[in-house]
C-alpha positions in Angstrom: 51.6 28.5 6.5 51.4 28.6 2.7 50.0 26.0 0.3 53.5 24.9 -0.9 54.4 23.9 2.6 51.8 21.3 2.7 51.5 17.9 0.8 47.8 17.5 -0.1 46.0 14.1 -0.3 49.3 12.3 0.4 49.4 9.2 2.7 52.8 8.6 4.4 54.5 5.5 3.7 53.9 2.9 6.4 50.7 4.7 7.5 47.8 2.9 5.9 45.0 3.0 8.3 43.2 6.2 7.3 40.0 5.0 9.1 41.7 4.9 12.4 43.1 8.4 11.8 39.6 9.8 11.2 38.0 8.3 14.2 40.7 9.4 16.5 40.6 13.0 15.3 43.7 13.1 13.1 42.0 14.0 10.0 43.0 17.4 8.4 40.1 19.2 6.8 39.9 22.4 4.8 38.6 24.4 7.8 41.5 23.2 9.9 43.9 25.1 7.5 44.9 28.6 7.8 47.2 30.8 5.5 49.3 33.8 6.6 47.3 37.0 6.2 44.1 35.3 5.3 40.8 37.2 5.4 37.3 35.7 5.9 34.3 35.6 3.7 30.6 35.5 4.5 27.9 35.4 1.9 24.9 37.7 1.7 22.0 35.2 0.5 18.6 35.7 -0.7 15.7 35.4 1.9 13.2 34.8 -1.0 12.8 31.9 -3.4 12.0 34.1 -6.5 12.4 37.8 -6.8 13.8 40.5 -8.8 16.8 42.3 -7.3 15.9 45.9 -7.1 19.2 47.1 -5.4 22.0 46.0 -3.2 23.1 48.8 -0.9 26.7 48.1 0.7 27.6 51.6 1.8 27.0 51.0 5.6 28.6 47.6 5.6 31.8 48.9 3.9 32.5 51.4 6.6 32.3 48.7 9.3 35.4 47.6 11.3 37.6 45.0 9.5 35.9 45.0 6.2 38.2 44.8 3.4 35.9 44.4 0.4 32.2 43.6 -0.6 31.5 42.2 -4.0 28.3 41.8 -5.9 27.2 40.0 -9.1 27.5 43.3 -10.9 31.1 43.7 -10.0 31.9 40.2 -11.1 30.0 40.8 -14.5 32.0 44.0 -15.0 35.2 42.0 -14.6 34.2 39.5 -17.2 33.4 36.6 -14.7 31.3 33.8 -16.3 29.0 31.2 -14.8 29.4 27.5 -13.9 28.2 25.4 -16.7 27.0 21.8 -16.6 29.5 19.2 -18.0 26.7 16.8 -19.1 24.0 17.7 -21.5 21.9 15.6 -24.0 19.4 16.2 -26.6 15.9 15.7 -25.8 13.3 13.4 -27.7 12.5 16.2 -30.1 16.2 16.5 -31.0 16.5 19.9 -29.2 19.5 20.4 -26.9 19.2 20.6 -23.2 18.6 24.1 -21.9 21.8 25.0 -19.9 20.9 27.1 -17.0 24.4 27.8 -15.9 25.0 28.8 -12.3 25.9 32.4 -11.5 28.8 33.1 -9.0 26.7 35.8 -7.5 23.0 36.4 -8.7 22.2 39.4 -10.9 18.8 40.5 -12.0 17.0 37.8 -10.2 17.3 35.3 -7.3 15.9 31.9 -7.8 15.9 30.1 -4.5 16.3 30.9 -0.8 19.9 30.9 0.0 21.2 32.0 -3.4 24.3 34.3 -2.9 23.9 37.9 -3.9 27.2 39.3 -2.4 30.2 38.4 -0.6 31.7 40.3 2.4 35.5 39.9 3.1 36.9 41.1 6.4 39.6 40.4 9.0 37.6 37.9 11.0 34.5 35.8 10.3 32.6 37.7 13.0 33.4 41.0 11.4 32.3 39.7 8.0 29.1 38.3 9.4 28.3 41.6 11.1 28.8 43.5 7.8 26.9 41.0 5.8 23.8 41.7 8.0 24.3 45.3 7.2 24.0 44.8 3.6 20.6 45.9 2.4 19.1 43.8 -0.5 15.8 45.3 -1.9 13.8 42.4 -3.7 10.6 42.4 -5.7 8.8 39.1 -5.0 7.8 36.8 -7.7 5.6 33.6 -7.6 7.7 30.6 -6.5 7.3 27.1 -7.8 8.6 24.2 -5.7 6.5 21.2 -7.2 8.1 20.2 -10.5 4.7 18.9 -11.7 3.2 22.3 -11.3 6.3 23.9 -12.9 5.6 22.1 -16.2 2.0 23.6 -16.6 1.7 25.9 -19.5 0.9 29.0 -17.4 3.5 28.4 -14.8 5.9 31.4 -14.1 9.2 30.7 -15.8 12.4 30.8 -13.9 14.6 31.8 -16.9 13.0 34.2 -19.3 15.3 33.1 -22.1 13.8 29.7 -22.2 10.3 28.9 -23.3 9.4 26.8 -20.4 10.6 25.3 -17.1 11.5 21.9 -18.8 15.1 21.9 -19.5 15.1 18.4 -21.0 12.4 16.0 -22.2 14.2 12.7 -22.8 13.2 9.2 -23.7 14.8 5.8 -24.5 13.3 2.5 -25.7 11.4 1.4 -28.7 7.8 2.6 -28.7 6.4 0.0 -31.0 7.9 -2.9 -29.0 6.6 -1.4 -25.7 3.1 -0.9 -27.2 3.0 -4.5 -28.4 4.0 -5.9 -24.9 1.3 -3.9 -23.2 -1.2 -4.8 -25.7 -0.7 -8.5 -25.2 -0.6 -8.3 -21.3 -2.9 -10.3 -19.2 -2.2 -7.9 -16.2 -0.8 -4.4 -16.1 0.4 -3.1 -12.8 0.9 0.8 -12.2 2.4 2.9 -9.5 2.9 6.5 -8.9 5.5 7.2 -6.3 6.9 10.4 -4.7 10.7 10.5 -4.0 11.0 13.6 -2.0 14.1 15.9 -1.9 16.8 15.1 0.5 20.0 16.8 1.9 23.4 15.0 1.7 24.3 16.0 5.2 28.1 15.3 5.2 29.6 15.5 8.6 32.0 18.2 7.2 30.4 21.3 5.9 31.9 22.7 2.6 34.8 25.0 3.1 37.4 26.7 0.8 40.5 28.9 0.9 41.3 30.9 -2.2 44.6 32.6 -3.0 45.8 34.6 -6.0 49.5 34.8 -6.6 50.3 37.9 -8.6 53.9 36.6 -9.4 52.8 33.4 -11.1 49.4 34.9 -12.3 47.8 31.8 -10.9 44.9 30.8 -8.6 45.0 28.2 -5.8 41.8 26.9 -4.3 41.7 24.6 -1.4 38.3 23.1 -1.0 36.4 20.0 0.3 35.6 18.4 -3.0 35.0 14.9 -4.6 37.6 15.5 -7.4 40.0 18.5 -8.0 40.2 18.0 -11.7 36.5 18.6 -12.5 36.3 21.6 -10.2 39.5 23.1 -11.9 38.0 22.6 -15.3 34.7 24.3 -14.5 36.1 27.2 -12.8 38.8 27.8 -15.5 36.7 27.3 -18.5 33.4 28.6 -17.4 34.1 31.2 -14.7 37.5 32.8 -15.3 38.0 31.9 -18.8 41.7 30.8 -18.4 43.8 27.8 -19.1 43.1 25.0 -16.7 46.7 25.1 -15.5 46.2 28.7 -14.3 44.2 27.3 -11.3 45.5 24.7 -8.8 42.8 22.9 -6.8 43.7 21.2 -3.6 41.7 18.8 -1.4 42.8 17.6 1.9 40.8 15.1 4.0 37.1 15.1 3.2 34.3 14.3 5.7 31.9 12.8 3.5 30.6 13.7 0.2 27.7 11.6 -1.1 27.7 13.3 -4.4 27.1 16.8 -3.1 30.8 17.7 -3.2 31.2 17.0 -6.9 29.9 20.4 -7.9 32.2 23.4 -8.5 30.2 25.9 -6.2 29.8 29.5 -6.5 31.4 30.2 -3.2 34.6 28.7 -4.6 34.8 31.3 -7.5 33.6 34.1 -5.4 36.5 33.9 -2.9 39.0 33.4 -5.7 37.8 36.6 -7.3 38.0 38.3 -4.0 41.4 37.1 -3.2 42.7 38.6 -6.6 40.9 41.9 -5.9 42.3 42.2 -2.4 45.7 40.4 -2.9 45.1 38.3 0.2 43.9 34.7 0.9 40.3 34.4 1.7 38.6 31.7 3.6 35.0 30.5 3.9 33.4 27.8 5.8 29.5 27.1 5.4 27.4 27.1 8.4 25.1 24.2 8.7 22.1 26.1 7.6 24.1 27.3 4.5 24.6 23.6 3.8 21.0 23.0 3.9 20.2 26.1 1.7 23.0 26.0 -0.9 24.4 22.4 -1.2 23.1 20.5 -4.2 20.1 18.3 -3.0 19.1 14.8 -4.0 16.2 12.7 -5.3 13.1 15.1 -5.8 11.1 13.1 -8.5 7.7 11.8 -9.2 8.0 8.3 -10.5 5.3 6.7 -12.7 5.6 3.2 -13.9 3.7 0.3 -15.5 4.6 -3.3 -15.7 2.9 -5.8 -18.1 2.7 -9.5 -17.1 1.4 -12.6 -18.9 -1.0 -15.2 -17.2 1.9 -17.0 -15.5 3.4 -13.8 -14.0 6.3 -13.4 -16.5 7.1 -9.8 -17.1 6.4 -8.6 -20.7 7.4 -5.0 -20.5 8.1 -2.0 -18.4 7.5 1.8 -19.1 8.3 4.7 -16.9 7.6 8.4 -16.8 9.9 10.3 -14.5 9.5 13.9 -13.6 12.7 15.3 -11.7 12.9 18.8 -10.1 16.4 19.9 -10.6 16.2 23.3 -8.7 17.0 26.7 -10.2 20.1 25.8 -12.3 21.6 22.9 -14.1 24.4 21.4 -12.0 27.4 19.5 -13.1 26.0 16.0 -13.7 22.4 16.6 -13.2 21.6 15.4 -16.9 23.0 12.0 -16.2 21.4 11.6 -12.7 17.9 12.1 -14.1 18.3 10.1 -17.3 20.9 7.4 -18.0 21.5 6.4 -14.3 17.7 5.5 -14.0 17.5 4.0 -17.4 20.6 1.8 -17.0 19.1 0.1 -13.9 15.6 -0.6 -15.2 16.1 -4.2 -16.1 17.5 -4.8 -12.7 17.9 -8.5 -12.0 14.9 -9.6 -14.1 14.3 -10.7 -17.7 12.2 -7.7 -19.1 11.8 -8.0 -22.8 10.7 -4.3 -23.3 11.9 -1.2 -21.5 10.8 2.4 -22.2 11.6 5.5 -20.3 10.6 9.1 -20.5 12.4 11.6 -18.2 11.7 15.3 -17.8 14.1 17.7 -15.9 12.3 20.5 -14.6 13.3 23.9 -13.0 12.1 24.8 -9.6 12.7 27.5 -7.0 15.1 25.4 -5.0 18.8 24.9 -4.8 20.1 22.9 -7.7 19.8 19.1 -7.8 22.9 17.0 -7.9 24.0 13.4 -7.4 23.2 11.9 -4.0 24.3 8.4 -3.2 22.8 6.2 -5.9 22.0 9.2 -8.0 18.9 8.0 -10.0 19.6 4.4 -9.6 17.6 3.8 -6.4 14.6 5.4 -8.1 14.7 2.7 -10.8 14.8 -0.2 -8.2 12.0 1.4 -6.2 9.7 1.4 -9.1 10.5 -2.1 -10.1 10.2 -3.6 -6.6 7.1 -1.8 -6.0 5.4 -3.0 -9.2 6.3 -6.5 -8.3 5.0 -6.4 -4.8 1.7 -4.9 -5.8 1.4 -7.3 -9.0 1.9 -10.2 -6.7 -1.0 -9.1 -4.4 -3.3 -8.5 -7.3 -2.4 -11.7 -9.2 -2.7 -13.8 -6.1 0.9 -14.8 -6.3 3.8 -15.1 -3.7 6.1 -12.1 -4.0 9.1 -14.3 -3.7 7.8 -16.7 -6.3 7.1 -13.8 -8.7 10.7 -12.6 -8.4 12.0 -16.0 -8.8 10.1 -16.6 -12.0 11.5 -13.5 -13.6 15.1 -13.5 -12.6 17.9 -13.8 -15.1 19.9 -17.0 -14.6 23.6 -17.3 -14.6 23.4 -19.5 -17.7 22.2 -16.3 -19.6 25.4 -14.4 -18.9 26.6 -12.4 -20.6 23.1 -11.1 -20.8 22.0 -8.1 -23.0 19.2 -6.3 -21.5 16.8 -4.2 -23.6 18.1 -0.9 -22.0 21.5 -1.6 -23.7 23.5 -2.9 -20.7 25.4 -6.2 -21.1 25.7 -8.0 -17.8 29.0 -9.9 -17.6 28.1 -11.9 -14.4 25.6 -12.5 -11.6 23.9 -15.1 -9.7 20.9 -13.2 -8.7 18.6 -16.2 -7.4 21.5 -17.5 -5.2 21.8 -14.1 -3.7 18.1 -13.8 -3.0 18.1 -17.3 -1.3 21.0 -16.4 0.8 19.3 -13.2 2.0 16.0 -15.2 2.7 17.9 -17.7 4.8 19.9 -15.0 6.8 16.6 -13.0 7.4 14.7 -16.2 8.5 11.9 -15.2 6.0 10.1 -18.5 6.5 9.8 -17.7 10.2 8.4 -14.3 9.8 4.7 -15.4 10.6 5.8 -16.4 14.1 7.4 -13.1 14.7 4.4 -11.2 13.4 2.1 -13.0 15.8 4.5 -12.3 18.7 4.4 -8.5 17.7 0.7 -8.5 17.5 0.4 -10.0 20.8 2.4 -7.0 22.2 0.0 -4.6 20.4 2.4 -3.8 17.6 2.2 -4.3 13.8 5.0 -6.2 12.0 6.0 -6.1 8.3 8.7 -7.6 6.2 10.0 -6.4 2.7 12.5 -7.5 0.2 14.3 -5.8 -2.6 16.3 -7.6 -5.3 18.4 -5.0 -7.1 21.2 -4.4 -9.6 23.2 -1.3 -9.8 25.2 0.2 -12.8 28.6 1.4 -11.7 31.6 3.0 -13.4 30.1 6.2 -14.9 32.7 7.4 -17.3 34.6 4.3 -18.5 38.2 5.8 -18.7 40.6 6.2 -15.8 44.5 6.9 -15.8 46.8 6.0 -13.0 50.1 7.6 -12.6 52.7 5.1 -10.9 56.0 6.6 -10.0 59.2 4.8 -8.7 61.6 6.9 -6.7 65.4 6.4 -6.0 64.7 6.3 -2.2 63.1 2.9 -2.8 59.4 4.1 -2.6 56.6 4.0 -5.0 53.8 6.6 -5.3 50.4 6.4 -6.9 49.0 9.7 -8.3 45.3 9.2 -8.8 42.3 11.4 -9.5 40.1 9.1 -7.3 39.5 11.5 -4.4 39.1 9.9 -1.0 36.0 11.0 0.8 36.0 8.5 3.7 35.9 5.3 1.8 39.4 4.0 2.8 41.7 4.7 -0.2 44.8 4.8 1.9 44.0 1.3 2.9 43.1 -0.4 -0.3 45.1 1.4 -3.0 48.7 0.9 -1.5 47.8 -2.7 -0.6 46.7 -3.4 -4.2 50.1 -2.1 -5.4 52.1 -3.9 -2.8 50.4 -7.2 -3.5 50.9 -6.8 -7.2 54.6 -5.7 -6.9 55.6 -7.9 -4.1 56.7 -5.1 -1.9 56.1 -3.9 1.7 52.9 -1.8 1.8 54.8 0.7 3.9 56.9 1.5 0.7 53.7 3.0 -1.1 52.5 6.4 -1.0 49.2 7.6 -2.3 48.9 11.1 -3.8 45.6 12.6 -4.5 43.7 15.8 -4.1 46.1 18.1 -6.0 45.5 19.2 -9.6 49.2 19.7 -10.2 49.8 16.0 -9.3 47.0 13.8 -10.4 45.8 12.8 -13.8 42.3 12.4 -15.3 39.2 14.4 -14.9 36.3 12.2 -13.4 35.7 12.7 -9.7 34.8 10.1 -7.1 31.3 9.2 -8.2 29.4 6.0 -9.5 31.1 3.5 -7.1 34.0 3.7 -9.6 37.2 4.5 -7.4 38.3 0.7 -7.3 36.5 -0.6 -10.4 38.1 2.1 -12.6 41.1 3.7 -10.5 42.0 0.3 -9.1 41.9 -1.3 -12.5 44.1 1.5 -14.0 46.5 0.9 -11.1 46.7 -2.7 -11.7 47.6 -2.1 -15.3 50.3 0.6 -14.2 51.7 -2.3 -12.0 51.8 -4.7 -14.9 53.5 -2.2 -17.1 56.1 -1.4 -14.6 56.8 -5.3 -14.3 57.2 -5.6 -18.0 59.4 -2.7 -18.3 61.4 -3.9 -15.3 62.0 -7.2 -17.0 63.7 -5.6 -20.0 65.7 -3.1 -18.0 66.9 -5.8 -15.5 67.8 -8.0 -18.4 70.1 -5.4 -19.7 71.6 -4.7 -16.2 72.0 -8.5 -15.6 73.3 -9.2 -19.1 70.6 -11.8 -19.8 67.9 -12.4 -22.3 64.4 -11.0 -21.5 63.1 -14.4 -21.8 65.4 -15.6 -19.1 64.0 -13.0 -16.6 61.2 -14.0 -14.1 59.5 -11.7 -11.6 58.5 -12.9 -8.1 58.1 -11.5 -4.7 59.4 -8.2 -5.8 62.6 -9.4 -7.6 63.6 -9.7 -11.2 65.7 -12.9 -11.3 67.6 -14.8 -13.9 65.9 -18.1 -13.9 67.8 -20.8 -12.1 70.2 -18.4 -10.5 70.6 -16.2 -7.6 71.3 -13.1 -9.7 68.4 -10.6 -9.1 67.5 -7.1 -8.7 64.7 -5.9 -6.5 62.2 -3.8 -8.1 62.6 -0.9 -5.6 66.3 -1.0 -6.3 66.0 -1.0 -10.1 65.4 2.8 -10.5 68.6 3.6 -8.7 70.6 0.9 -10.4 69.5 2.0 -13.8 70.4 5.6 -13.1 73.8 4.6 -11.8 74.5 2.5 -14.7 74.2 5.6 -17.1 72.0 6.0 -20.1 70.0 3.0 -21.1 69.8 1.9 -24.8 67.2 3.8 -26.6 65.3 0.7 -27.5 64.7 0.0 -23.7 62.1 1.7 -21.4 63.9 4.4 -19.7 62.2 3.9 -16.4 59.5 1.8 -14.5 57.3 5.0 -13.9 54.3 5.1 -16.2 50.8 6.4 -16.7 48.4 3.6 -17.5 44.8 4.2 -18.6 42.1 1.7 -18.1 39.2 1.7 -20.6 36.4 -0.6 -19.4 34.4 -2.4 -22.1 31.3 -2.1 -20.1 29.9 -0.8 -16.8 29.9 -3.1 -13.8 27.0 -4.5 -12.1 27.0 -4.8 -8.4 23.8 -6.4 -7.2 22.2 -7.8 -4.1 19.1 -8.7 -2.1 18.0 -6.9 1.1 15.3 -7.9 3.5 14.0 -5.4 6.1 11.7 -5.9 9.0 9.8 -3.3 10.9 7.5 -2.8 13.8 4.8 0.0 14.0 3.0 1.2 17.0 -0.5 1.7 16.0 -1.2 4.2 18.9 1.6 6.7 17.8 2.4 5.6 14.2 6.1 5.2 15.4 8.2 2.9 13.0 11.1 0.9 14.2 13.3 -1.0 11.8 14.0 -4.1 13.9 16.4 -5.9 11.5 17.9 -5.4 8.2 19.6 -8.1 6.2 22.0 -7.3 3.2 23.5 -9.8 0.9 25.6 -8.1 -1.7 27.6 -9.1 -4.8 30.2 -6.5 -5.2 32.6 -8.7 -7.0 36.0 -9.5 -5.7 36.3 -8.0 -2.2 39.7 -6.5 -1.6 39.1 -5.3 2.0 35.9 -6.7 3.7 35.9 -4.3 6.6 35.7 -1.4 4.1 33.1 -3.0 1.9 31.0 -3.7 5.1 31.3 -0.1 6.1 30.2 1.1 2.7 27.1 -1.2 2.8 26.2 -0.1 6.3 26.5 3.6 5.3 24.4 3.1 2.3 21.8 1.3 4.4 21.6 4.1 6.9 21.0 6.7 4.1 18.4 4.4 2.7 16.6 3.9 5.9 16.9 7.8 6.6 14.8 8.3 3.5 12.3 5.7 4.6 11.9 7.0 8.1 11.7 10.7 7.6 14.4 12.6 5.6 12.7 15.1 3.4 13.4 18.7 2.6 10.0 20.4 3.2 9.1 23.8 1.7 6.2 26.1 2.0 4.2 27.5 -1.0 6.7 30.5 -1.1 9.7 28.3 -1.3 10.9 28.7 2.2 12.8 25.6 3.5 11.1 24.7 6.7 13.5 22.3 8.2 17.1 23.5 7.6 18.6 22.2 10.7 19.4 19.0 12.5 16.6 19.8 15.1 14.1 19.5 12.3 15.7 17.4 9.6 15.5 13.8 11.0 18.6 12.0 9.9 18.9 8.4 11.3 21.0 8.2 14.5 22.7 5.4 16.3 19.8 4.5 18.4 17.4 4.3 15.5 19.6 2.1 13.3 18.6 -1.7 13.5 21.0 -4.7 13.7 22.3 -5.2 10.3 23.1 -8.8 9.2 25.6 -8.8 6.2 26.3 -11.5 3.9 28.3 -11.7 0.6 28.0 -13.5 -2.6 31.1 -13.1 -4.6 30.8 -13.4 -8.3 34.0 -11.7 -9.9 33.5 -9.1 -12.6 34.9 -10.3 -15.9 35.4 -6.9 -17.5 38.1 -5.4 -15.4 41.4 -6.9 -14.3 40.8 -7.0 -10.6 37.2 -8.3 -10.7 35.6 -5.8 -8.5 32.1 -4.4 -9.1 31.8 -1.5 -6.7 30.4 -1.1 -3.2 29.6 2.5 -2.6 26.0 2.8 -3.4 24.4 -0.7 -3.2 23.3 -0.2 0.3 21.0 2.6 -0.6 19.6 0.8 -3.6 18.6 -2.2 -1.4 17.6 -0.6 1.8 15.2 2.0 0.7 12.9 -0.2 -1.3 13.1 -3.0 1.1 12.3 -1.0 4.1 9.4 0.7 2.3 8.0 -2.6 1.4 8.2 -3.7 5.0 6.3 -0.6 6.2 3.6 -1.1 3.6 3.4 -4.8 4.4 2.7 -3.8 8.1 0.1 -1.3 7.1 -1.5 -3.7 4.7 -2.0 -6.0 7.7 -4.7 -3.4 9.0 -6.0 -2.7 5.5 -4.0 0.7 5.4 -1.9 2.0 2.7 -0.2 2.3 0.2 1.3 5.7 0.9 4.4 7.5 -0.1 7.7 8.3 1.6 8.7 9.3 4.1 6.9 7.2 6.8 7.0 9.6 9.7 5.0 8.8 12.9 2.3 11.4 12.1 1.8 10.1 8.5 1.7 6.6 9.5 -0.6 7.3 12.3 -3.0 9.0 9.9 -2.9 6.2 7.4 -3.8 3.7 10.1 -6.6 6.0 11.4 -8.3 7.1 8.0 
C-alpha cells in the first residue's frame, strides 16, 4: 500500500452513518495503516524531569539486529532542523512580548520533563526498535525540578530556560483598573475564592500514531497522523521545523479516535519520523504506548484560580476580578496563549450582568509536558470561579442560591447585550433555561430525597451551574464545494472529524440546501492537498464556522446555477426559480436538475465570459462575533461518610446550542462533555512527586469515569437560534464540561456542608472526602 492508493477523510456517497461504522469496528485509524517497506520508530525518553544531557551513547544499540538508524537532537541540529513554535502569542501587561519556548524535536543540552524525547531508534520491527532503544545509554546530570506553577514564579526558583529571566512567559491582563477599584470600593459584600484546578490527561481512546515518508523524486514529505487539523500541523512542521514551503509537506489524517484538544499540536514525534524517513529513504511508523500518551501528550487545566466578586446590599453583582496562574509545562504549545488568557476572559460575564470585569493571567513554565487545549480550554475555569463565588456569597449573605442567580441574570430584552469583557451576546434566554433545568431535576423535592438518603446513612447534596461558553475561536472559515460530472457533490473542509459525526451532519446540510439525495454528497477532509483553511477542529466551531461556510457555498452554487441554467434554457435570470434541486422556468415544465447542470454546461461548450463557468466554488464565512452556547446543569450526589465514596446519582443538563441539526449527535456531545466534567470532579488528576515523576501514568492509577460510575443523565434543550451565522447554531462540543464540573463540585460541597465540612478542592476522591468529614 502507498499513500496515493488511499482516499483520506472521504465519506462514501450514500454512507452517512459514521457513528455506526465506529461502534462496529469499521473505523480506519493511523495505526491500522501500513506502507510497503516501512520501518518502525521507538523514542528514547528522559527519565528525569530536569537535567543536563551529559552524553548519549548509541554504539551498542546501533549494532543490534534490525536497527537502521538512531538519531539524536545533535543530528537534527547539524541538519538544520528547527523547533516547533506556538502559533498564538500576545504581549503582556508590561508591553513585552510573550516568551516563546519553542518545542525541540529531540532535546539537546537539557531535558525539561519526564518523557521528553532525546533520541529516536528506527528498526525493521517495533520490538527490535524497542530493544535497541533500551540499549541507548543517556547520561543525565540532575537539576531541581519545579511542578507547582506558584513555586515556579518565586524569584529564586530555578529557571527552565536560561535565555529567559524567569519562568513566567506571559503576564497578561484585561479590564479597566479604575472601574474595578470603584466597584469593589462601593461593595456591601465581597466574596473571594481560591480554587485549584489540577492537571488532567485527555485520554483519547486512540493513542497518537504517525507514519512519515520522504519522496526523493518529488522532494516532498508525507505525514499520516491522528490530528485535529492537517493544515495547522503542516504549517508548523514546514515553517518551524523543516523551513520549507508548506506545499512541500502533505499531511493526512484518517479516522480519529477522539482528540479533546490534545491532537491539535504538531508533535515532536511527527517531525522526528519525517526526518528519519528522509535519512533512511524508507517510510517510518510510530504508535504511542499508553504510558507515552500520559507522559508526552499535551495536558489540560493545571491552574490556580483566585477570584473576588463585589455585591451591593440587594445581592446585585457590582464587579468581578480574577487572578489566574497557569502551569504550561516546559514549552509553549500551539494555542496555549489563548487557552490561558482570552478563553477564560471571554466567559467571565457568563449569563450574569456584571458591570466590571478584570482579569490577570500568568503563564508559567514547569517541569511537565506542555499544556494544551483540553475540552473547554479555559472556559470551564471561568464558570467554576463564578459559580463558586455565587454559592458562597449566597450562604454568607443569607440568600437562596437560585434567587441570587435569578437576580443577576441578563434578560432576553437586553439582547444584543454587550458585556464588559468585550463580548456581544446576540441571543439567550438564560432564566428560562435555568427554570427548565430546575423543573427536570425536581429541585423543589430535594429535601425529601436528602432525608431519605440520611435515613440510609448517606449524605446527599445538590448543585447548580448556570453557564455561558464562547465558541468559534478564529472567526473565518472557508468551504470548498465541488460539483462533478458524475452527478455527485463533494465538500472539501478543513473541519477535521474526531468522532463528532461530521459525515452525518455536513452531507445532510448540503442535501437539504440543494434539494438533492444525501447519498450524492461526499465529504472530503483530512488531506492538506484537498482541503482549504488553517484552523483545526477546536472551540466548538465545526458547524458554527464550517457549517456556515458550507451554507454560503450552497447559496453561491444556487445563484450561479440560476444564471447558467437561464443561458442553457434561453430564458431570463429573473424567470428562473430553484426548488427541490431543480432550476425551472417559472410556470413551465422546462428545467435542469442541479446535479445535471455541470455536465449539461460542459456539453454545451464554452459559456459566455460574463457567466459563472461552474457551480463549484470556495466560500468563506466571516462571523461578526463569537457564538454563545449556554445552559444550566443540576447535579445530585450521595456520599458515604464511612468511606468517603462519592456517587453522582443524577445529572440534569439543559443546553441552548442554537438550532439543532441532529439531536442524537448533540446529545452525544453533551453526554461526553458531562462525563469528562464528572471525571475531573471524581478523581482525574495528574499527580507528580517533588522530583517531577508522574505517579499515575496508567489507567490502573488514573481514574477516568467508567460506565458503572456514570449517573442517569436527563437532557433537555432550549433552542434560541444564533443570529450571527446563517444556520443559527451556537456549538455543542464543550458545553457539557462547562456545566457538569461546577455543578457536581457544588453538589459535593453541599453534601459536605450538611456535616459542617468543607470547602475543599478538586478532585473529590474517597480518601480526600473521608478526611474532610473526619477532620
